[in-house]
CSV table of C-alpha atoms and ligand atoms in Angstrom, one decimal:
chain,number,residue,atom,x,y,z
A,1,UNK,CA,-98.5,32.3,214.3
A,2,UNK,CA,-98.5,33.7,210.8
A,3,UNK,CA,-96.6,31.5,208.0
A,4,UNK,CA,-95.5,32.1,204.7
A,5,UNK,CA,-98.7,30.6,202.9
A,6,UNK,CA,-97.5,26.9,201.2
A,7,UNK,CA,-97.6,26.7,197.5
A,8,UNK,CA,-100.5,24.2,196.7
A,9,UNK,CA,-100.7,22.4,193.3
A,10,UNK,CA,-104.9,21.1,192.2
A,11,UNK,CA,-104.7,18.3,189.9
A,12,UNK,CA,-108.3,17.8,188.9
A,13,UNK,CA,-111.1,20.4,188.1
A,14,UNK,CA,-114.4,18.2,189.0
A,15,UNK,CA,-116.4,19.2,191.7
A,16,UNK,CA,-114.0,17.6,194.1
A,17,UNK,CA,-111.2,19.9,192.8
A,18,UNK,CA,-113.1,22.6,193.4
A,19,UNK,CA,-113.9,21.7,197.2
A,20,UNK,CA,-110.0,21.5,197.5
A,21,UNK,CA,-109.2,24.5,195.7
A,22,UNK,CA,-111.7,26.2,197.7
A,23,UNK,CA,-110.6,25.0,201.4
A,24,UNK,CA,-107.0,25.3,200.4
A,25,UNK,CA,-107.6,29.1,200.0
A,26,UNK,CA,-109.8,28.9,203.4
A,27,UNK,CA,-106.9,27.0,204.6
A,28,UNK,CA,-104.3,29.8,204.2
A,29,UNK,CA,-102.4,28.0,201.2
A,30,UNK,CA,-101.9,29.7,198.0
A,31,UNK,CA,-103.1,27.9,195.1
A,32,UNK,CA,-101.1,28.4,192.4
A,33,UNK,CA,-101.6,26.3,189.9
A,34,UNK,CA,-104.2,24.3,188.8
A,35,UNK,CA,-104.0,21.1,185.9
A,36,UNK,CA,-106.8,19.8,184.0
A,37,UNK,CA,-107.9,17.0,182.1
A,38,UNK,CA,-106.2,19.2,179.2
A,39,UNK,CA,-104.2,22.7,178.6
A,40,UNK,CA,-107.5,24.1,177.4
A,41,UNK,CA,-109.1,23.1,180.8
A,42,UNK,CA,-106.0,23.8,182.6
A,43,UNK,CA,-106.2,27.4,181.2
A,44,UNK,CA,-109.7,27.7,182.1
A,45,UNK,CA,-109.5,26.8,185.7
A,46,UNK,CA,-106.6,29.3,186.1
A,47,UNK,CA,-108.3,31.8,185.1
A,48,UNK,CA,-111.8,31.2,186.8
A,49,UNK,CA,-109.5,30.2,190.1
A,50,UNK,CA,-107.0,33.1,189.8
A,51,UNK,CA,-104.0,30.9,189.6
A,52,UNK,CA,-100.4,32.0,188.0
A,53,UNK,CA,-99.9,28.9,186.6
A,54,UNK,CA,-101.8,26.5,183.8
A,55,UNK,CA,-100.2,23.0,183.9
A,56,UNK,CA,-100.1,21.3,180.7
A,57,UNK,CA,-99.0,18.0,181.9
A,58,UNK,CA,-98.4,16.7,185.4
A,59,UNK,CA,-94.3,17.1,184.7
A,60,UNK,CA,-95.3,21.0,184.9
A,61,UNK,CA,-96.5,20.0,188.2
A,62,UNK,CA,-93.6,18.5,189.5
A,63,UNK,CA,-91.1,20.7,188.0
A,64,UNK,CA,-92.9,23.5,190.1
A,65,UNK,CA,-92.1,22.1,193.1
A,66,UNK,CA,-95.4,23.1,195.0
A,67,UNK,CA,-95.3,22.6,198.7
A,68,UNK,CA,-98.2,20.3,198.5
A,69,UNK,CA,-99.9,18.7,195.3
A,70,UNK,CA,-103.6,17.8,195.7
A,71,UNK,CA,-104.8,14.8,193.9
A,72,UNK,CA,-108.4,15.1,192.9
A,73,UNK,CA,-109.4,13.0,189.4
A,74,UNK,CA,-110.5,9.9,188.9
A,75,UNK,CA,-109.8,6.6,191.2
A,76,UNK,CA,-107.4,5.0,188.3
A,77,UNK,CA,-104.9,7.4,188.2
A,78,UNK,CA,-104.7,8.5,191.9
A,79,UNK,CA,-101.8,5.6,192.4
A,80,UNK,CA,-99.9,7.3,189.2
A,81,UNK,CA,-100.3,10.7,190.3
A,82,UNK,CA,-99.6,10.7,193.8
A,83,UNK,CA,-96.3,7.9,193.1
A,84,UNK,CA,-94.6,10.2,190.8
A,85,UNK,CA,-95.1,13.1,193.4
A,86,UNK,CA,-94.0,11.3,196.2
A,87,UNK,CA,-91.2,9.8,194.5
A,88,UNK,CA,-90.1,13.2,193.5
A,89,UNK,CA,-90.0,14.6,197.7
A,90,UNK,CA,-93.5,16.9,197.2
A,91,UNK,CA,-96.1,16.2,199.9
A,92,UNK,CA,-99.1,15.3,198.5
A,93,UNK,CA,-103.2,15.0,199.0
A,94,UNK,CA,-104.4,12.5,197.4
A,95,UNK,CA,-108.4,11.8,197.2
A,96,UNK,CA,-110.3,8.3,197.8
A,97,UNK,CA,-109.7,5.2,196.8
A,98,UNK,CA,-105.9,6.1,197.3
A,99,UNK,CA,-105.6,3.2,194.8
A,100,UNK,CA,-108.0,0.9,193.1
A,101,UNK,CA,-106.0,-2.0,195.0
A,102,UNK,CA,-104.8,-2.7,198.6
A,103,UNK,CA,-101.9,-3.7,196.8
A,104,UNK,CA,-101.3,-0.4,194.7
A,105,UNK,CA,-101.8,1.4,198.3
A,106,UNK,CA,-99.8,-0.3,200.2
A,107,UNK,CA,-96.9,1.0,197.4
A,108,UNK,CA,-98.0,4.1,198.1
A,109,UNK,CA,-97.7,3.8,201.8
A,110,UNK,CA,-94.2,2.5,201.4
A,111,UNK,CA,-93.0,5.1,199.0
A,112,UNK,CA,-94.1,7.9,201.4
A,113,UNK,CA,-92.1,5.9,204.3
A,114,UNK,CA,-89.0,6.2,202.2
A,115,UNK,CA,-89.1,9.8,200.9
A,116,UNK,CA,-90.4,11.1,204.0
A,117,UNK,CA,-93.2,13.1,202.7
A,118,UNK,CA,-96.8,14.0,204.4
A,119,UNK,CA,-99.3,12.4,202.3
A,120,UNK,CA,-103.0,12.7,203.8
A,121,UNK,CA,-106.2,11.6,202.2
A,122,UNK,CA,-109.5,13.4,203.1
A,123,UNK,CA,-111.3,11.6,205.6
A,124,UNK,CA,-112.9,15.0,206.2
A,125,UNK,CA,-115.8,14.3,208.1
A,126,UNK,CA,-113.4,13.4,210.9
A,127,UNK,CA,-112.9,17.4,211.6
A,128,UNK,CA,-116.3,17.9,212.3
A,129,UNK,CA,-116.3,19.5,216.3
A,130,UNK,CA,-118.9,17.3,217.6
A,131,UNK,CA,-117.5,13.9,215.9
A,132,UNK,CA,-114.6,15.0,217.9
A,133,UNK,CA,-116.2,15.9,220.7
A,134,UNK,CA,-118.1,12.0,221.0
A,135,UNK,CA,-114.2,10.6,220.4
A,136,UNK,CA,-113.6,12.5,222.9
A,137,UNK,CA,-116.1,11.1,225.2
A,138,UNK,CA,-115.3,7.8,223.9
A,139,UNK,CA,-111.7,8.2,225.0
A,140,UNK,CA,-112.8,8.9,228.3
A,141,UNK,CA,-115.1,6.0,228.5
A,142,UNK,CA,-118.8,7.9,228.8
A,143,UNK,CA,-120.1,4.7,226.1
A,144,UNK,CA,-118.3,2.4,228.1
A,145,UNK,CA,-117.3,-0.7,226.5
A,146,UNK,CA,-118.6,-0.2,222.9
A,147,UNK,CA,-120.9,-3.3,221.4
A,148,UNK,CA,-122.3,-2.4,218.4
A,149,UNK,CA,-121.5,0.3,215.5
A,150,UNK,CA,-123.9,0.9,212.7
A,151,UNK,CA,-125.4,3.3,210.5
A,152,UNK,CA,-125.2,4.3,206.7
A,153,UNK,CA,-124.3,6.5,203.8
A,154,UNK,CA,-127.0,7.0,201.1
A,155,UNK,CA,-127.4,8.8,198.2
A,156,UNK,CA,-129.5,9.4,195.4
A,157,UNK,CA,-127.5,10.6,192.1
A,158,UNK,CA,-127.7,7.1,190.4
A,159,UNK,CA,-131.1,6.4,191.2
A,160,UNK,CA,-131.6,8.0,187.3
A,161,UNK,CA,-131.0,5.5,184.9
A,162,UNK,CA,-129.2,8.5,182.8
A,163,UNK,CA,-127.1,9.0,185.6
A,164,UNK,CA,-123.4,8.5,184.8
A,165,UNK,CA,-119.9,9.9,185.5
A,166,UNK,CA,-116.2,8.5,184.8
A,167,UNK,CA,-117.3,7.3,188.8
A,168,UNK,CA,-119.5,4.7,186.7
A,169,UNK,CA,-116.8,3.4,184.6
A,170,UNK,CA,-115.1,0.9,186.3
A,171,UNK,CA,-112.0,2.1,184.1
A,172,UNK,CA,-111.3,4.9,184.8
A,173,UNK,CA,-113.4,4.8,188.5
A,174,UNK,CA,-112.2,1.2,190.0
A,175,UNK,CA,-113.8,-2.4,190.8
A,176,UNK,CA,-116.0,-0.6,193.3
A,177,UNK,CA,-118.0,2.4,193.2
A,178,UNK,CA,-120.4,2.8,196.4
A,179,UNK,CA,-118.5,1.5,198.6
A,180,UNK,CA,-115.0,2.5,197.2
A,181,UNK,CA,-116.6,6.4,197.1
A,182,UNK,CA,-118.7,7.0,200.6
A,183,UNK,CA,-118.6,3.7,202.1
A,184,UNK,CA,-114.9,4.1,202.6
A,185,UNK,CA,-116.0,7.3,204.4
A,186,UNK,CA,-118.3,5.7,206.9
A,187,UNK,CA,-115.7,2.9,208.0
A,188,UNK,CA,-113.7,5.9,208.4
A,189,UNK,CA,-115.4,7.2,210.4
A,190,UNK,CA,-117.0,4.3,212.4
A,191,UNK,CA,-113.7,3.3,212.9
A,192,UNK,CA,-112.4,6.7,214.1
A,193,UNK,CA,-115.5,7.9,216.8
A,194,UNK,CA,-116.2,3.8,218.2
A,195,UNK,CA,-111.8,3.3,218.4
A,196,UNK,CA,-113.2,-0.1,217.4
A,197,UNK,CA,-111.1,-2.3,214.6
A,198,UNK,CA,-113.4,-4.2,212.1
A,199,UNK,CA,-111.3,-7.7,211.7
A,200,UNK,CA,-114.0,-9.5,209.3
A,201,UNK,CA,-116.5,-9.0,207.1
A,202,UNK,CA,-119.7,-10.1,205.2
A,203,UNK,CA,-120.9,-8.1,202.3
A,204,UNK,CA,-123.9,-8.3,199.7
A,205,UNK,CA,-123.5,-5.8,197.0
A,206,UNK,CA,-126.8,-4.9,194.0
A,207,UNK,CA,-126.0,-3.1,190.8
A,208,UNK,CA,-129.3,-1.5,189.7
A,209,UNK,CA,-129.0,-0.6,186.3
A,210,UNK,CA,-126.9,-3.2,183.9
A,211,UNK,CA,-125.8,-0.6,181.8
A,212,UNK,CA,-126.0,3.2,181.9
A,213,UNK,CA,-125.1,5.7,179.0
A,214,UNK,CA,-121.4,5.8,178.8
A,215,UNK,CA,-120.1,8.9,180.4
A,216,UNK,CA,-119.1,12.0,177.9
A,217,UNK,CA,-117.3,15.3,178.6
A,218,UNK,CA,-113.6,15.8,180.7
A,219,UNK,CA,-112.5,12.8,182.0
A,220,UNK,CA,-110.9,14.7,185.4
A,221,UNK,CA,-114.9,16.5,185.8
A,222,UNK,CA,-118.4,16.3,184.2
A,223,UNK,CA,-121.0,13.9,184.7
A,224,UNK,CA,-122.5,14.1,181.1
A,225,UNK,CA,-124.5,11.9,179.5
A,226,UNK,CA,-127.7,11.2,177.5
A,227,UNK,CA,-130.1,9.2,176.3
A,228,UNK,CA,-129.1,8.0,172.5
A,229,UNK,CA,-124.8,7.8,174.0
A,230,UNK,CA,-123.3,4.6,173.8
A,231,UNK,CA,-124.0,2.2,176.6
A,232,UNK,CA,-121.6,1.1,179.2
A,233,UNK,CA,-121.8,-2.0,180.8
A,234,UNK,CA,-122.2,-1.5,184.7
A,235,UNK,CA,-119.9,-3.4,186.4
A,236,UNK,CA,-120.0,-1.7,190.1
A,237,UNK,CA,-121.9,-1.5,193.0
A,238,UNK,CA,-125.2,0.3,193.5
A,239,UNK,CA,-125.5,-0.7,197.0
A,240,UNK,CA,-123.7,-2.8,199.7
A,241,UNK,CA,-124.9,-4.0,203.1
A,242,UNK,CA,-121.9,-5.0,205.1
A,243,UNK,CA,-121.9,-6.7,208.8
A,244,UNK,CA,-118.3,-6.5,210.5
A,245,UNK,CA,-116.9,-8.5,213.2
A,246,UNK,CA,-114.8,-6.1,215.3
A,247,UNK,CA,-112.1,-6.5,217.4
A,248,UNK,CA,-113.5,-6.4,220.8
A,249,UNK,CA,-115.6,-9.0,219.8
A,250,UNK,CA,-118.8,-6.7,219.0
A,251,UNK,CA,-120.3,-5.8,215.5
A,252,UNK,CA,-120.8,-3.3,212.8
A,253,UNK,CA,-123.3,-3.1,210.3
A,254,UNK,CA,-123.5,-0.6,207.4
A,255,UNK,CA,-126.0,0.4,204.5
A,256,UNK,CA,-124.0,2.2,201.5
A,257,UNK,CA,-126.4,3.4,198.6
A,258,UNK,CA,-126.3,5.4,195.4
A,259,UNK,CA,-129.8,4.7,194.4
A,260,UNK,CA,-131.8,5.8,197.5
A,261,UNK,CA,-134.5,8.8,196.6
A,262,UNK,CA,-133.7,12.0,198.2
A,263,UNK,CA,-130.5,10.7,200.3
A,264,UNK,CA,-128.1,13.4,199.5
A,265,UNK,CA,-125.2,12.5,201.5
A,266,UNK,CA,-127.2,10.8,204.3
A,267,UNK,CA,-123.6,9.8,206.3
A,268,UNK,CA,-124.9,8.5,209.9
A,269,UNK,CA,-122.8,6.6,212.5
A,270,UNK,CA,-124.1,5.4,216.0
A,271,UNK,CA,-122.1,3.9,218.2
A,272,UNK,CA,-123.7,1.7,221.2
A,273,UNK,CA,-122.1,1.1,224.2
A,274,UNK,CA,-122.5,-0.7,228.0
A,275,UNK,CA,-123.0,2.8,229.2
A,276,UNK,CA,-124.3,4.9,226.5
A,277,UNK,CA,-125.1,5.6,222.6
A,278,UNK,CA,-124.4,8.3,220.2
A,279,UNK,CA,-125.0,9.1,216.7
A,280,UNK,CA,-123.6,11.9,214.5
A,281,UNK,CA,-125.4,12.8,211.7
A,282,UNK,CA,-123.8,14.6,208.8
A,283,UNK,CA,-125.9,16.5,207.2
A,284,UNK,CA,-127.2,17.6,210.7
A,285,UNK,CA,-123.5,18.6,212.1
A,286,UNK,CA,-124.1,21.1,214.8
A,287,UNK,CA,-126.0,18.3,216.8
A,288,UNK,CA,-125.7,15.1,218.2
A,289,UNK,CA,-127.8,12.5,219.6
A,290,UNK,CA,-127.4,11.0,223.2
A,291,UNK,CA,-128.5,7.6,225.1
A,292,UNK,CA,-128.0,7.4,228.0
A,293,UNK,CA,-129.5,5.1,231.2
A,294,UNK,CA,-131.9,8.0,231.2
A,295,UNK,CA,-133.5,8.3,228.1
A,296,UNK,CA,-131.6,10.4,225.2
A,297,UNK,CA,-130.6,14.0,224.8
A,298,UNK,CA,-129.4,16.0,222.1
A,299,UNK,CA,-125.9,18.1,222.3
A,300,UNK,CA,-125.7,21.5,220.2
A,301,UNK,CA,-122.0,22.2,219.3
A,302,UNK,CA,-120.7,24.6,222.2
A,303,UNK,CA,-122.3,23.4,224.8
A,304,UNK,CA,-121.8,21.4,227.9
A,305,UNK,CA,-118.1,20.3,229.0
A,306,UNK,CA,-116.5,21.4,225.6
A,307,UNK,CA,-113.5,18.7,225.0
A,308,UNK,CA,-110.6,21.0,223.8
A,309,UNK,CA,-110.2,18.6,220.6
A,310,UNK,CA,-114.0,19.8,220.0
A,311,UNK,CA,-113.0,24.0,221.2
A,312,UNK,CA,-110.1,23.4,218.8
A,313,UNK,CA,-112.1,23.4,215.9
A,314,UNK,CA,-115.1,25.7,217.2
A,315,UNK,CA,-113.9,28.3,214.9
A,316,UNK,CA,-117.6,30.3,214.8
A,317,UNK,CA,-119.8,30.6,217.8
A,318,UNK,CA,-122.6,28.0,218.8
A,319,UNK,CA,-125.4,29.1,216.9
A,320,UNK,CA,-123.7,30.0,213.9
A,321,UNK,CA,-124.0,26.7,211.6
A,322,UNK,CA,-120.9,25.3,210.6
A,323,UNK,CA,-120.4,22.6,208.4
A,324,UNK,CA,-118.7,20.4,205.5
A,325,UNK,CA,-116.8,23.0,203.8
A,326,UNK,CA,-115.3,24.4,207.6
A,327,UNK,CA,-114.3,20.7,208.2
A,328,UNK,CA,-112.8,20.4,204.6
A,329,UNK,CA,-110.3,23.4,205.4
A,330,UNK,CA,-110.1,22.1,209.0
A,331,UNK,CA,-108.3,18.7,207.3
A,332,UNK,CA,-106.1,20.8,205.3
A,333,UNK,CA,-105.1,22.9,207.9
A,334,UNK,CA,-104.3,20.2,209.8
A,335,UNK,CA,-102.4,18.8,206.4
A,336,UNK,CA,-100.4,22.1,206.0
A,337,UNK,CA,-99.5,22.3,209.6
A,338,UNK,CA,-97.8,18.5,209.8
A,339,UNK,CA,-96.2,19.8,206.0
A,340,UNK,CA,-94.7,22.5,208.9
A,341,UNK,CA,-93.4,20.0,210.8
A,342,UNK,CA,-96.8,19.7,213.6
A,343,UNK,CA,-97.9,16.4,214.2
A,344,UNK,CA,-102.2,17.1,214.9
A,345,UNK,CA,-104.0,14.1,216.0
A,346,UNK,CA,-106.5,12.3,214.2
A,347,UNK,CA,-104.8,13.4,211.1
A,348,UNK,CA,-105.8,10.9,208.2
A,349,UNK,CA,-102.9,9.7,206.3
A,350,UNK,CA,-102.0,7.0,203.5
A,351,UNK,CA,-102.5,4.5,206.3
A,352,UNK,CA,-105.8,4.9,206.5
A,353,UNK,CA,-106.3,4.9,203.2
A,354,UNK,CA,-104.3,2.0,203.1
A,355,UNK,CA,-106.9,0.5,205.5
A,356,UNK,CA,-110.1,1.8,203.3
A,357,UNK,CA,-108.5,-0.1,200.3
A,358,UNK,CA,-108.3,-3.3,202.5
A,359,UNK,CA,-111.5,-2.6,204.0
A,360,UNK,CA,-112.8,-1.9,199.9
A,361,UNK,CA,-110.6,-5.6,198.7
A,362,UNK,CA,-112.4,-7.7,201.2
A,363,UNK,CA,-115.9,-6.1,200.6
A,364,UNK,CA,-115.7,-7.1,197.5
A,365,UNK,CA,-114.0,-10.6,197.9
A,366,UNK,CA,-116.7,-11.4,200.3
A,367,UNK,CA,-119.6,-10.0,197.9
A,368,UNK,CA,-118.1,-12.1,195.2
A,369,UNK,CA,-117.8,-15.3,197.3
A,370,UNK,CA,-121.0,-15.0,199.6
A,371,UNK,CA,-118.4,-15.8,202.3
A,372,UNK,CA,-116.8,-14.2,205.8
A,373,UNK,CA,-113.9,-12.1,204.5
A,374,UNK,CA,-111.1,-11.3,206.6
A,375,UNK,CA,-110.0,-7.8,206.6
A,376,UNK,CA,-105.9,-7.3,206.4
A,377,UNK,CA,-104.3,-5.9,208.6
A,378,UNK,CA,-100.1,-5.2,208.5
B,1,LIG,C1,-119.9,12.9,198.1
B,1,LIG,C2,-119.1,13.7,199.1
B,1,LIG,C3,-117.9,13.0,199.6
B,1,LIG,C4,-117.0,12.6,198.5
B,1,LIG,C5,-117.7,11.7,197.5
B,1,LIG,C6,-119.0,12.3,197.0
B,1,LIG,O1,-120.9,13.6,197.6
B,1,LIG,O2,-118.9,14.9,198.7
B,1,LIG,O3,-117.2,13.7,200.5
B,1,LIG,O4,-115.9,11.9,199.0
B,1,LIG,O5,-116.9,11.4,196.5
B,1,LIG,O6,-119.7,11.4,196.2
């Protein structure tokens, strides 16, 4: 069915904003306006993004009353942002860490309960066909019962000692950086393909570098920096290594890395069962892997006994590669439609990123105490 395209708001112009401003158009929204990290940025995004309107403060946001308003600058002010536009009845995105505390996100969770908006936070790996195709098969028991859940999410763009961002900032990016920025992802979606509950947890977390140069250029974007800038102290995780207890009484281990050489965005989850195994891979999305009692097989998108949550978001042929930016649009589409009243599945909300921020607090309880932490639950 055709809709009137819903009004869509970008607060943030880093590369992030971008991806949002880009799946909101694949999406069917319209963007129409677009604030930066100041009128001079605002204006320049507006213009590069074709959008009528140039915030100059986040009021200018609200008093536009967009449909949605998508929330994409740095960690500390998410809780800010998306509390003012929730309080004043818009629906909102709002990027991860929701908050920089369980505490600030549970507000949030309770302030969308009240004023009955949709507020979503983009898990989007989770509209991926094939991760929905092994919940799928999970759902219907093909793993059996599931024992173990492990994996990783590496990257690389810290392993420079240069490196630095507002991410690096604990300011402006929160108490945890890995973890808080892809780790959060892969309990997401550990959580989401095994339908297993991590309870507990033991974390070790490494900072490589004591201090990096501090980080210059628009606080909503750029990652500049150089050699003679002023230092920063680093106060954030590099790397964590987390082992969960989970609720069936199995476990979950999990590598999270910033500083591993030529890991891009090496996001891996397998899932081992009593009667099978499966791994999705995501920079390899139009496969997965398969154990089985016979040996292993892998499973191109489009093939086999299609699950319709997998056909669902087939929107190309097998053979023609989809990927991150298709699953980006997916998840708003999927936003805009419960904005319309729909209620999809599998949609992620503030709850879940209610439970990332618990999962995020007790990482870094137990990496400060060397001790079993256990996760919160409501
Ligand atoms: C990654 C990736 C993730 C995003 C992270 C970023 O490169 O794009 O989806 O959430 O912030 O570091």
């Amino acid at each position: 069915m055709e809709h009137t395209p819903l009004r869509v708001a970008i607060v943030g112009t880093g590369m992030i904003g971008a991806v949002h401003r880009r799946a909101a158009r694949d999406a069917g929204a319209d963007v129409v306006g677009v604030l930066g990290s100041s009128p001079s940025r605002s204006a320049d995004f507006a213009e590069r993004w074709g959008t009528a309107s140039a915030y100059g403060s986040f009021e200018q946001v609200l008093a536009d009353r967009p449909d949605v308003v998508q929330i994409c600058t740095p960690n500390g002010s998410h809780h800010d942002y998306a509390l003012r536009a929730i309080r004043a009845g818009l629906n909102v995105v709002c990027e991860k860490p929701l908050a920089i505390t369980a505490s600030e996100a549970l507000e949030l969770v309770e302030a969308v309960e009240a004023a009955g908006v949709v507020a979503t936070i983009p898990f989007a790996y989770r509209y991926h066909p094939l991760v929905r195709e092994l919940r799928a098969r999970r759902i219907a028991g093909e793993f059996g019962d599931i024992h173990l859940v492990h994996g990783s999410y590496l990257q690389d763009w810290l392993l420079d000692p240069l490196a630095s961002s507002w991410r690096v900032d604990a300011a402006l990016g929160g108490p945890s950086r890995a973890f808080a920025d892809v780790g959060s992802h892969w309990c997401d979606l550990a959580e989401f393909i095994s339908g297993e509950r991590f309870t507990a947890v033991s974390a070790v977390t490494t900072i490589a570098y004591p201090t990096r140069p501090a980080p210059s250029g628009p606080s909503f974007g750029g990652a500049g920096s150089s050699a003679d800038a002023p230092r920063l102290e680093v106060t954030t995780e590099d790397t964590a290594t987390a082992t969960f207890r989970t609720a069936s009484g199995g476990v979950g281990n999990t590598v999270i890395s910033q500083v591993s050489a030529g890991r891009k965005n090496r996001l891996w989850v397998e899932v081992d069962g009593s009667r099978g195994s499966a791994v999705f891979d995501q920079e390899a999305p139009e496969t997965v892997w398969l154990g089985h009692d016979r040996g292993s097989t892998i499973l191109n998108r489009g093939e086999g006994d299609v699950s319709s949550d997998q056909a669902r978001l087939n929107l190309v042929p097998a053979g023609h590669p989809m990927g991150y930016r298709d699953a980006f649009s997916a998840f708003l589409a999927d936003t805009y439609a419960a904005v319309r009243g729909e209620a999809p599945d599998g949609l992620p909300t503030f709850a879940d990123g209610l439970r990332a921020a618990r999962i995020i607090d007790a990482v870094l309880e137990s990496a400060s105490s060397s001790s079993w932490v256990d996760i919160q639950e409501d």
